[in-house]
Coordinates of C-alpha atoms in Angstrom, one line a residue:
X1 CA 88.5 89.4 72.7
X2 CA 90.0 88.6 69.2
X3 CA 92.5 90.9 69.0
X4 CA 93.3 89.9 65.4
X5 CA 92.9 87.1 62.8
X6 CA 95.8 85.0 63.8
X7 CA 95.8 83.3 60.3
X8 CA 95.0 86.3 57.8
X9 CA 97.9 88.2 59.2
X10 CA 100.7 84.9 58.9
X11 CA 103.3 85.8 56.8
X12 CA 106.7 86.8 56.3
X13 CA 107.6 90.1 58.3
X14 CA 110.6 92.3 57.7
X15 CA 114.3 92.2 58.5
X16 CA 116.1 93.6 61.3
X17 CA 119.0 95.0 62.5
X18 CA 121.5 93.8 65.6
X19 CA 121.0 90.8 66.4
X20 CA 124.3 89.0 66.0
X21 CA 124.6 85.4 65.0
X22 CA 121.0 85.0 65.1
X23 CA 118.5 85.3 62.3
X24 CA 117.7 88.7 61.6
X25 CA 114.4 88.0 61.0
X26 CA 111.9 89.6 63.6
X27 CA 109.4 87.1 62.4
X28 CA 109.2 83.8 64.4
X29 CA 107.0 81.2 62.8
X30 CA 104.7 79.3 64.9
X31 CA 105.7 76.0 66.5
X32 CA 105.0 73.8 69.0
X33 CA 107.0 74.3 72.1
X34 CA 107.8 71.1 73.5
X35 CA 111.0 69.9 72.9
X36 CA 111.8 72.7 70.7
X37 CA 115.2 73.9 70.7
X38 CA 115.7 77.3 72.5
X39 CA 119.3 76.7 72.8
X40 CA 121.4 75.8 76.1
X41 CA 119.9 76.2 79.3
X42 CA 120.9 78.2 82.3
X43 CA 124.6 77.3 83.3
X44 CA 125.0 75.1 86.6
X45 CA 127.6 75.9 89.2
X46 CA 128.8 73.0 91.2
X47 CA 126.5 70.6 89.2
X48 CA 125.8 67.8 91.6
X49 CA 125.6 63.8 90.5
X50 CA 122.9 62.7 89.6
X51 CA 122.7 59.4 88.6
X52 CA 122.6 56.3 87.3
X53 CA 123.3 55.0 90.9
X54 CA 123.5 51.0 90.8
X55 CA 124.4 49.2 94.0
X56 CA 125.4 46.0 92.5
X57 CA 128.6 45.0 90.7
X58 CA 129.6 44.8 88.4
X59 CA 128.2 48.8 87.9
X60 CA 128.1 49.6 91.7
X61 CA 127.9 52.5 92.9
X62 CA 126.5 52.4 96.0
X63 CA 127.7 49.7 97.7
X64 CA 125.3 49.2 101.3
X65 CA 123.4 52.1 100.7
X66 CA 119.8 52.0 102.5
X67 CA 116.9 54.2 102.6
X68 CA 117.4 56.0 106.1
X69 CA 114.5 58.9 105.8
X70 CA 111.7 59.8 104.1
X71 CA 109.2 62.6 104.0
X72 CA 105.3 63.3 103.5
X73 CA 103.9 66.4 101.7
X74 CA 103.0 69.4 103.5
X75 CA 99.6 70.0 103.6
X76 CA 100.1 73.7 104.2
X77 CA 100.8 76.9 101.8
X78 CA 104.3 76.5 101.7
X79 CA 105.4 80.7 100.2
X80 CA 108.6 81.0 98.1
X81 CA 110.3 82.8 95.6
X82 CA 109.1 82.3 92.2
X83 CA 105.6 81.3 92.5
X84 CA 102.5 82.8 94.5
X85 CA 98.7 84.2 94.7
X86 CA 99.7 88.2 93.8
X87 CA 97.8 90.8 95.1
X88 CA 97.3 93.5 93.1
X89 CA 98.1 97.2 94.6
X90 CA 97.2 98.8 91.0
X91 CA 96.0 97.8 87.9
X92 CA 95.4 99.9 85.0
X93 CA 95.4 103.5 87.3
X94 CA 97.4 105.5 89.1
X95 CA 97.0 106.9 91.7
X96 CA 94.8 104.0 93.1
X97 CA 91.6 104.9 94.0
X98 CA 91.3 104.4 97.2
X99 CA 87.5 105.6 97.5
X100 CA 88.8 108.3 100.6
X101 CA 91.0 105.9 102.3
X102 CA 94.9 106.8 102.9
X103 CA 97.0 105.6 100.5
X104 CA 99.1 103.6 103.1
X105 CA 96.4 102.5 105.1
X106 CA 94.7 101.1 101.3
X107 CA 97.7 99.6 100.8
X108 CA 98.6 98.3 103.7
X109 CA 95.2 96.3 103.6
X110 CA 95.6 94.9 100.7
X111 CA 99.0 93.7 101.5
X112 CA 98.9 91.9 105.1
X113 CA 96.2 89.6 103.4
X114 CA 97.3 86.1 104.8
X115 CA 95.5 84.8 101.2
X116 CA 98.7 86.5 99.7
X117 CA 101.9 85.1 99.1
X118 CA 103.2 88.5 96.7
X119 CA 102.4 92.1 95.9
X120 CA 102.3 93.6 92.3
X121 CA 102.3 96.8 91.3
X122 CA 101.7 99.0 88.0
X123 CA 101.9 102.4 87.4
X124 CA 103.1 104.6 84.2
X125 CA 106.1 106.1 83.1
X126 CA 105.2 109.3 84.0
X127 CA 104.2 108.7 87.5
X128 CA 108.0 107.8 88.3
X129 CA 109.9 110.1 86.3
X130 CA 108.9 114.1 86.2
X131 CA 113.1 115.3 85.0
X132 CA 115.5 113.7 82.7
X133 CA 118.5 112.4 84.5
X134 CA 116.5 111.6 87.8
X135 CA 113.2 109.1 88.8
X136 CA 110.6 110.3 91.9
X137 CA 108.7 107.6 93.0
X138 CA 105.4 108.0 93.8
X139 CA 104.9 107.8 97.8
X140 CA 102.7 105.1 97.1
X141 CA 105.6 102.9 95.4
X142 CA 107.9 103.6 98.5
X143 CA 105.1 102.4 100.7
X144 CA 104.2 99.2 98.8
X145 CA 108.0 98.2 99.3
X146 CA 108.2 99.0 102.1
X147 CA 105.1 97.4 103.5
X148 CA 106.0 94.1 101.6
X149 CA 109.0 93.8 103.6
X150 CA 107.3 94.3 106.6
X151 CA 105.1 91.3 105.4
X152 CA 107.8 89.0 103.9
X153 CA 106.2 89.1 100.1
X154 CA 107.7 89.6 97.3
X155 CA 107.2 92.2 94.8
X156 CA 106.9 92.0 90.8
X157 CA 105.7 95.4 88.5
X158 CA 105.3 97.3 85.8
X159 CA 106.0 100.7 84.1
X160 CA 103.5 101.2 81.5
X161 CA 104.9 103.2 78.6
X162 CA 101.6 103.8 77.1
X163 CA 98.1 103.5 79.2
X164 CA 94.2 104.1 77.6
X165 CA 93.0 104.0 81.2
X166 CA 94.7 107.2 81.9
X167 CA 94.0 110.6 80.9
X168 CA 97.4 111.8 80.2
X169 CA 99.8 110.3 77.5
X170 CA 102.8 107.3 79.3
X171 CA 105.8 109.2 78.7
X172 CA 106.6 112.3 80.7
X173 CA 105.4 115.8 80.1
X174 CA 109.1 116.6 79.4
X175 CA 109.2 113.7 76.3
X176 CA 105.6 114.2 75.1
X177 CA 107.3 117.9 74.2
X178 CA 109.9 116.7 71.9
X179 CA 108.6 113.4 70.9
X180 CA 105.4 113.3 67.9
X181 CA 102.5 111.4 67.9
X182 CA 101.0 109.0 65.0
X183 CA 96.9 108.7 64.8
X184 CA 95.7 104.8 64.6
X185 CA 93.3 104.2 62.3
X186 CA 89.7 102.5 64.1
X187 CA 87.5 103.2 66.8
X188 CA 87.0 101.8 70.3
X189 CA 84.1 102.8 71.8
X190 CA 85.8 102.6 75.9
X191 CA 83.2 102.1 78.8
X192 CA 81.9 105.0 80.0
X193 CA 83.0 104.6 83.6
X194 CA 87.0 104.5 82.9
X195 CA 88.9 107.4 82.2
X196 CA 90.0 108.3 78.7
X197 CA 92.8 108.9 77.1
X198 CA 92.6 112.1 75.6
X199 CA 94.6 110.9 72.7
X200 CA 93.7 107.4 72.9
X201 CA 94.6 106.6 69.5
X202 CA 97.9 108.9 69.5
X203 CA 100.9 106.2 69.9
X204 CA 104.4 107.7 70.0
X205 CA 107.3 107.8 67.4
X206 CA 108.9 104.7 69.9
X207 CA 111.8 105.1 67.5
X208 CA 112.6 109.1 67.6
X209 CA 116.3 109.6 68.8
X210 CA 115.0 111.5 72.0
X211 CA 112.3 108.4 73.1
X212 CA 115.0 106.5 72.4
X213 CA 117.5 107.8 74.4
X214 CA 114.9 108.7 77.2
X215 CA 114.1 104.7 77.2
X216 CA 118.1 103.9 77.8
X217 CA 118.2 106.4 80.8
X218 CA 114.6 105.0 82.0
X219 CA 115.7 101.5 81.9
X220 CA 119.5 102.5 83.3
X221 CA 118.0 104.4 86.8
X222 CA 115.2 101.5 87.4
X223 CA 118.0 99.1 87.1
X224 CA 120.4 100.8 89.5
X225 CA 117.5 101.0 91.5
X226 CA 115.6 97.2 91.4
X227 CA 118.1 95.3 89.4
X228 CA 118.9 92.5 91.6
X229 CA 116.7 94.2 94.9
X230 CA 116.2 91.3 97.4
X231 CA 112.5 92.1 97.3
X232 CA 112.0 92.4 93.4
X233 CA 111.3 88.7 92.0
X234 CA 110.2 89.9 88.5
X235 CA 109.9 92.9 86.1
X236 CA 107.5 93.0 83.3
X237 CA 109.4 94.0 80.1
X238 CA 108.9 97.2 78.5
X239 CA 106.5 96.2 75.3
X240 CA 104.8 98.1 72.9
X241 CA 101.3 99.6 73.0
X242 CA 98.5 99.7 75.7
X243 CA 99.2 98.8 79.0
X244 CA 102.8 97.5 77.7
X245 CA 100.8 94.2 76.8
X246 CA 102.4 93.9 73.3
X247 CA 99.1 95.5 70.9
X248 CA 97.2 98.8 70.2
X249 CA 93.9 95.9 69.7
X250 CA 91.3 97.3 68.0
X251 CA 93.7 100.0 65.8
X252 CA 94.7 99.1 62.9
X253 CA 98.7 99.6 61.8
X254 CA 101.9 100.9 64.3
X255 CA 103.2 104.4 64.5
X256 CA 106.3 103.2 62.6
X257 CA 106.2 104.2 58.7
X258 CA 106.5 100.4 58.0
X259 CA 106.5 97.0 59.8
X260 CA 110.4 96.7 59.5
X261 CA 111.1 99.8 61.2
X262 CA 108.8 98.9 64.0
X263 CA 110.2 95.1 64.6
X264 CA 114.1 96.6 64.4
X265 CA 112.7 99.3 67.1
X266 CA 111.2 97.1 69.4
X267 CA 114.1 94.6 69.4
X268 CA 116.7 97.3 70.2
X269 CA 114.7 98.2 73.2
X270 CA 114.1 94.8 74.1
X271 CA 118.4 94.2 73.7
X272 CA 118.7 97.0 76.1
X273 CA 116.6 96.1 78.5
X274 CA 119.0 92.7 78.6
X275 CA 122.0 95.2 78.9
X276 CA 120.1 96.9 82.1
X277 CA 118.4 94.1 83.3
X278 CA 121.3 91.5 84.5
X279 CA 119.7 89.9 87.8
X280 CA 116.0 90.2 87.8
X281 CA 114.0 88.2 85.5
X282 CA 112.5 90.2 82.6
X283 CA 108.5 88.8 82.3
X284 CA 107.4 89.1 78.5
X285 CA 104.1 88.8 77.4
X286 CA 102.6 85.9 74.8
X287 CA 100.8 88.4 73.4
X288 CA 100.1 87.3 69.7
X289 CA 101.8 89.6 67.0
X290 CA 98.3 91.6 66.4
X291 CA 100.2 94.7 65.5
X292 CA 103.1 93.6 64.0
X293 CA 105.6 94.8 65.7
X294 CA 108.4 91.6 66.7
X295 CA 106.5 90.0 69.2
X296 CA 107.0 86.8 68.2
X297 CA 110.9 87.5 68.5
X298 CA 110.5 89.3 71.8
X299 CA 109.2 86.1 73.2
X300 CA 111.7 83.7 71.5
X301 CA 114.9 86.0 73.2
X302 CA 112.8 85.9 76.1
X303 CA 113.9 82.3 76.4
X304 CA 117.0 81.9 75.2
X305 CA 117.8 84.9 77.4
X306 CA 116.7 82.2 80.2
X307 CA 113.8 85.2 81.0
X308 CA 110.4 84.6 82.5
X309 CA 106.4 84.6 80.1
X310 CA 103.5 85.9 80.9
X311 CA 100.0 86.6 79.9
X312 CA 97.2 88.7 80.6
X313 CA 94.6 87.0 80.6
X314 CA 94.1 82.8 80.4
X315 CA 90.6 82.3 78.3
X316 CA 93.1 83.3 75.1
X317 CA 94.5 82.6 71.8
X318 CA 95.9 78.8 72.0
X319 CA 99.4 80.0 70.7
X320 CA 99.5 81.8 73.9
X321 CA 98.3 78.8 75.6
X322 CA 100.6 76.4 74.1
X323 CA 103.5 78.5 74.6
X324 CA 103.1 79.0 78.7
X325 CA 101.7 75.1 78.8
X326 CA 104.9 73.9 77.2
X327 CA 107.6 76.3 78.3
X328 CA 111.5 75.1 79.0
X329 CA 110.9 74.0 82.5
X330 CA 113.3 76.4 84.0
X331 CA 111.0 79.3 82.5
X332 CA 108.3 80.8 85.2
X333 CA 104.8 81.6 84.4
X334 CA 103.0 84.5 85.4
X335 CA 99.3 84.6 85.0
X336 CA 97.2 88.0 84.7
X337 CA 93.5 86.2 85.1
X338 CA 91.2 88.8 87.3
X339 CA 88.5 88.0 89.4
X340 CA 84.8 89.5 88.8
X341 CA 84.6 92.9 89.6
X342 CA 82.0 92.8 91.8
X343 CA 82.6 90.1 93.7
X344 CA 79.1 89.7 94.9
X345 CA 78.0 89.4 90.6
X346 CA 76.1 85.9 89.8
X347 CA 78.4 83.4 88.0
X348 CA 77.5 82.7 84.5
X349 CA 73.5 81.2 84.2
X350 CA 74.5 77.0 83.2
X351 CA 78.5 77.7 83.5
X352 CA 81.1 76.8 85.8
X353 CA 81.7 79.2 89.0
X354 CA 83.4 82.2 87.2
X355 CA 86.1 81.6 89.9
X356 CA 87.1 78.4 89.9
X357 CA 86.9 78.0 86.3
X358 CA 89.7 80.4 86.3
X359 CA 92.1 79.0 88.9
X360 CA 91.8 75.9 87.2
X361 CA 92.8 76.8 83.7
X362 CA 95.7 78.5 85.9
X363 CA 96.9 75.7 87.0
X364 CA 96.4 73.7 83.7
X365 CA 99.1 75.4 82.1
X366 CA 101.8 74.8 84.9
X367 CA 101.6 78.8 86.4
X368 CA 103.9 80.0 88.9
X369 CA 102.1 83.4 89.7
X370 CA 98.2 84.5 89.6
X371 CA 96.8 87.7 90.4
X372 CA 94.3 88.4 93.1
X373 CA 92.5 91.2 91.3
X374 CA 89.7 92.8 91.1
X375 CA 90.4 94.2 87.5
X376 CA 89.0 98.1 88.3
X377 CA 87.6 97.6 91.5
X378 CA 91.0 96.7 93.3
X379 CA 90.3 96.7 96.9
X380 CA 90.9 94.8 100.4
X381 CA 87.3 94.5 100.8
X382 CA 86.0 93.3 97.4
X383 CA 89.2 90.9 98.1
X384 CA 87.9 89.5 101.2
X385 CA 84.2 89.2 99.7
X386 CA 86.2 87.4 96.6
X387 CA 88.3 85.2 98.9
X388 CA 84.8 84.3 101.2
X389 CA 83.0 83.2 98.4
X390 CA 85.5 80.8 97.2
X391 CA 87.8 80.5 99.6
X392 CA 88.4 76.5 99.2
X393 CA 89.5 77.0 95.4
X394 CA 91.9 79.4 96.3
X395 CA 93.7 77.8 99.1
X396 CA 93.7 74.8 97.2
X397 CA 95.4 77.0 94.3
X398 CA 97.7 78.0 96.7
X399 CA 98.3 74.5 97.9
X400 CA 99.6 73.9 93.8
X401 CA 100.3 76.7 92.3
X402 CA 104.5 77.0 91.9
X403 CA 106.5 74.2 92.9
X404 CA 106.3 72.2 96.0
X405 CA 109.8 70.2 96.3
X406 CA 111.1 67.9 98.9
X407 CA 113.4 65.1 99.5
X408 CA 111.4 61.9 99.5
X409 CA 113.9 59.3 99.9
X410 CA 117.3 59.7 101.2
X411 CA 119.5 57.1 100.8
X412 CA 123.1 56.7 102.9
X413 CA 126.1 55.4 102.1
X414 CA 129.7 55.5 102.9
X415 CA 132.7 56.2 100.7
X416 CA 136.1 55.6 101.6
X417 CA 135.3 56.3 105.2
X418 CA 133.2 59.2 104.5
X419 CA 129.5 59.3 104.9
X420 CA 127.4 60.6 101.7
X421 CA 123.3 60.7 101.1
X422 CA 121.3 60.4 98.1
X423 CA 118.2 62.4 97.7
X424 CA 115.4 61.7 95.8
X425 CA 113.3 64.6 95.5
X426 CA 109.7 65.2 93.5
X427 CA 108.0 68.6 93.3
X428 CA 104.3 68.0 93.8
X429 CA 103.7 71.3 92.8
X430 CA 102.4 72.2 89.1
X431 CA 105.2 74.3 87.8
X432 CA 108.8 73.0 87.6
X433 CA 111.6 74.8 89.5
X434 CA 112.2 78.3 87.5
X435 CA 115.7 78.6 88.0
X436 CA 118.2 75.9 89.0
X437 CA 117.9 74.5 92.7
X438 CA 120.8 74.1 95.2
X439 CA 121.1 71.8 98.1
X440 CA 123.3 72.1 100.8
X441 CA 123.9 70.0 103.8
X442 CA 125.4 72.2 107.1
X443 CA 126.3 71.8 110.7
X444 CA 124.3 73.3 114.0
X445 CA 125.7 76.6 112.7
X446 CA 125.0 76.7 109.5
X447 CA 127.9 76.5 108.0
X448 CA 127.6 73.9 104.6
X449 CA 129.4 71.0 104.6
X450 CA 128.1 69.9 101.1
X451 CA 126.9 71.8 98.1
X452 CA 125.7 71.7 95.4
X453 CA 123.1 72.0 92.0
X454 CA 120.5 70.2 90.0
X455 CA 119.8 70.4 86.6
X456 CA 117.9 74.0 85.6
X457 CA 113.9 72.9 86.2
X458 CA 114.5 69.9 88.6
X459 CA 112.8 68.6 90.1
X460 CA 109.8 68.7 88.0
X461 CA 106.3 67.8 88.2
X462 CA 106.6 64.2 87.3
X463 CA 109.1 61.7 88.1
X464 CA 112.2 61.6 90.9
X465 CA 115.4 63.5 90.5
X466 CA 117.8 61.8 92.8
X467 CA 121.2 63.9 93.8
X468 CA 124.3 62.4 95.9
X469 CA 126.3 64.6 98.7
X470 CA 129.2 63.2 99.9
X471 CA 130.4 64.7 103.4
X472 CA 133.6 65.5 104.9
X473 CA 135.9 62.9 107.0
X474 CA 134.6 61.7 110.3
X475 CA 131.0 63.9 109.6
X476 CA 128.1 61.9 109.9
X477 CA 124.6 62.9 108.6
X478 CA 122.5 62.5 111.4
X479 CA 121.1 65.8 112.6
X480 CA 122.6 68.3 110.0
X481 CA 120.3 70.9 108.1
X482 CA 119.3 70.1 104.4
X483 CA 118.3 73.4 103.0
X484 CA 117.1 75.0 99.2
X485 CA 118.1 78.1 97.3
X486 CA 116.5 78.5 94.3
X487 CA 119.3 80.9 91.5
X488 CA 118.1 82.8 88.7
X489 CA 119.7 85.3 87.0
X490 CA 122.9 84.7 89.5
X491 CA 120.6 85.8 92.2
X492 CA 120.6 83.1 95.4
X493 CA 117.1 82.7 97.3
X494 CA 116.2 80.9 100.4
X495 CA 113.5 77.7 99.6
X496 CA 111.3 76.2 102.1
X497 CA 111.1 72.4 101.8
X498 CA 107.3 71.4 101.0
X499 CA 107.0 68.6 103.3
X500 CA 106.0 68.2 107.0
X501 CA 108.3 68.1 109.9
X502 CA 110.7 71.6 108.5
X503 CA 112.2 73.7 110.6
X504 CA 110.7 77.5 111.2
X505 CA 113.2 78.7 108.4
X506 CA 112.0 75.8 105.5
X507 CA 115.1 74.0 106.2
X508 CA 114.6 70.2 107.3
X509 CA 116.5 68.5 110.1
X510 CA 118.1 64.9 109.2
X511 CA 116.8 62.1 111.2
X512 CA 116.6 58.5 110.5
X513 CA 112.7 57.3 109.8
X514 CA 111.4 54.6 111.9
X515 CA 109.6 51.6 109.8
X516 CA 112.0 51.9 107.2
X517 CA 112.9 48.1 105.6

């Protein structure tokens, strides 16, 4: 879908307001991502050693050290936070339709799916908020949560501020009242089997006083709610346009009176969702800058906010492409790329299998997250019929997708008549660690003995970051626990090691390897 000619519309954009130190322009040109600077990374508590570590004079370090343990991947899907196949609960409608089925019960299908690692859900504005000063959550929200619980999966979402798939306008009756409309110039001829908009061209005044305000108290009581919620891993941020993707592709123009006013707009609501959002990473979409309204800034504070990308699609624009590919390594990926559906529909006649040309472009660009979705035909059966018909591509997806870390070589060594270990750990996953990792080594009952962190985005996908703990007096290393949190955002997170031979909880059990020498 070419959502606009990248090139034609290249230019300079207008100035905004607020945003400190920083360039005020809401225009970021295009780069190339790799190696670019974003600016300082995620700060490290307890930053652990890592190296150089020679054994020899006249630079040694450690002196009789030997490799006393190693480790072999795990072969099976190993879940944790960060990374996951998503299923999708709702897409582009609310309520879901179920097709007659109970809500729970529909829900509850689509969530116990062992295929599954996390849940997603999106809904609009409107379906969560009815009164100023107050949200109601749809019964349907409640039960997703709480049904992911039950199941151990994570849960990322959505509020939609503007939807074409749904009848009504995104904001609340109570808004829609006091806030006025703009009519897009264009047509968009919609299929005939989704609902539509009855304004579907009518985008509101985002920068009126009251939407404004409404947006502060919107993002305020989700925060107080979610911010930081042991089961949330990821919001979507709050973005402009249809289905909060960024765009109003094929209308021409923004609501705003001009460009500047719509970049200064959307970067003030993009700064306070930063103010609400402390803990839980804010996931912005690489949606190109069709509309021209900041999105190229969006993304770029996105990062140095040390925030999470995503994208809605993955057979895209290349900017979009280049930017997930070549991300800051601490920086997750979540990929939007449905299946068919009908998930009984021929693959394209003399082209790849429709599904596994889409997993592995997924896992080209590095992803942490991809959605199990049925775009409008979300359901556990047309799951199931998905998941039987190419079943091997998506374990194997799951097998990659995300990280996969373990120690592969430990090394001991004694200090000044305290025992210490050096771990060498790889991540045989395809996306580095999107946060910063930290190791601890603790006694029978759990209690750490030593701590500490790696670099934000180690271990990554190539390469061996090696880490030394050094233990307390008279505490050997045989038969403690090595365990993983992953932190983002201040937030601590139990990792399962990815290698065979882990305990029921992820952690792994020290032992010395036999062969070794």
């Amino acid at each position: 879908m070419k959502r606009r000619d990248f090139f034609k519309t290249a230019g300079t954009a207008a100035l905004a307001a607020g945003l400190g130190s920083r360039s005020a322009s809401a225009f970021v040109p295009s780069h190339t991502w790799e190696k670019h600077d974003f600016g300082p990374p995620p700060a490290v508590p307890d930053r652990l050693y890592q190296g150089p570590f020679p054994q020899y004079p006249p630079e040694e370090v450690l002196s009789g050290s030997e490799v006393v343990m190693t480790t072999l991947p795990s072969t099976d899907i190993v879940p944790n936070p960060g990374m996951g196949l998503t299923v999708y609960v709702s897409g582009d409608f609310w309520p879901p339709r179920t097709h007659g089925v109970p809500v729970e019960r529909y829900l509850e299908d689509l969530i116990r799916l062992p295929f599954a690692q996390k849940v997603y859900i999106r809904l609009n504005w409107r379906d969560i908020q009815q009164r100023p000063g107050r949200l109601d959550f749809p019964e349907g929200w409640k039960a997703t949560l709480d049904l992911a619980r039950r199941y151990g999966k994570g849960v990322g979402f959505r509020v939609m501020l503007e939807n074409p798939d749904h009848p009504e306008p995104g904001m609340p009756a109570f808004l829609a009242a006091k806030v006025p409309t703009v009519a897009l110039k264009g047509q968009w001829e919609r299929p005939s089997e989704l609902p539509r908009n009855k304004g579907l061209n009518q985008l509101p005044r985002y920068d009126h006083p009251e939407y404004q305000a409404a947006f502060r108290e919107l993002n305020g009581l989700l925060a107080q709610e979610l911010d930081g919620h042991p089961q949330v891993e990821y919001m979507d941020t709050f973005m402009y346009g249809f289905w909060g993707e960024g765009h109003t592709w094929p209308y021409e123009g923004h609501p705003f009176p001009d460009n500047a006013t719509a970049e200064a707009t959307w970067l003030a609501m993009f700064e306070a969702q930063l103010g609400a959002w402390k803990r839980t990473p804010l996931a912005t979409n690489t949606q190109p800058d069709f509309s021209r309204v900041g999105n190229s800034e969006l993304v770029d504070r996105t990062i140095r906010t040390h925030n999470w990308l995503r994208t809605d699609t993955i057979f895209i624009e290349n900017e979009q492409i280049e930017a997930l590919a070549n991300r800051p390594p601490w920086v997750a990926a979540i990929c939007e790329a449905g299946l068919s559906g009908d998930p009984d529909a021929p693959d394209p006649k003399g082209g790849p299998p429709r599904t596994e040309n889409t997993l592995s472009h997924v896992l080209d660009v590095g992803a942490n997250y991809w959605s199990l979705w049925n775009f409008h035909a979300i359901s556990a059966e047309h799951l199931l019929r998905s998941y039987e018909r190419s079943h091997a591509a998506i374990d194997a997806a799951a097998r990659r997708i995300g990280y996969r870390v373990r120690p592969s070589w430990i090394w001991a060594y004694q200090r000044d008549g305290r025992h210490g270990l050096v771990l060498g750990l790889v991540n045989d996953g395809v996306a580095c660690i999107p946060g910063v990792l930290r190791i601890s080594l603790c006694a029978a009952d759990g209690k750490p003995l030593a701590t500490g962190c790696l670099d934000p985005g180690y271990p990554m996908t190539r390469g061996v970051r090696q880490a030394s703990l050094l233990l307390p007096r008279g505490i050997p290393w045989e038969g403690l626990t090595l365990k993983a949190e992953l932190l983002v955002k201040g937030q601590r997170r139990p990792v399962a090691w990815a290698c065979a031979g882990t305990n029921r909880d992820g952690s792994l059990t020290l032992a010395r390897t036999a062969g070794l020498g």
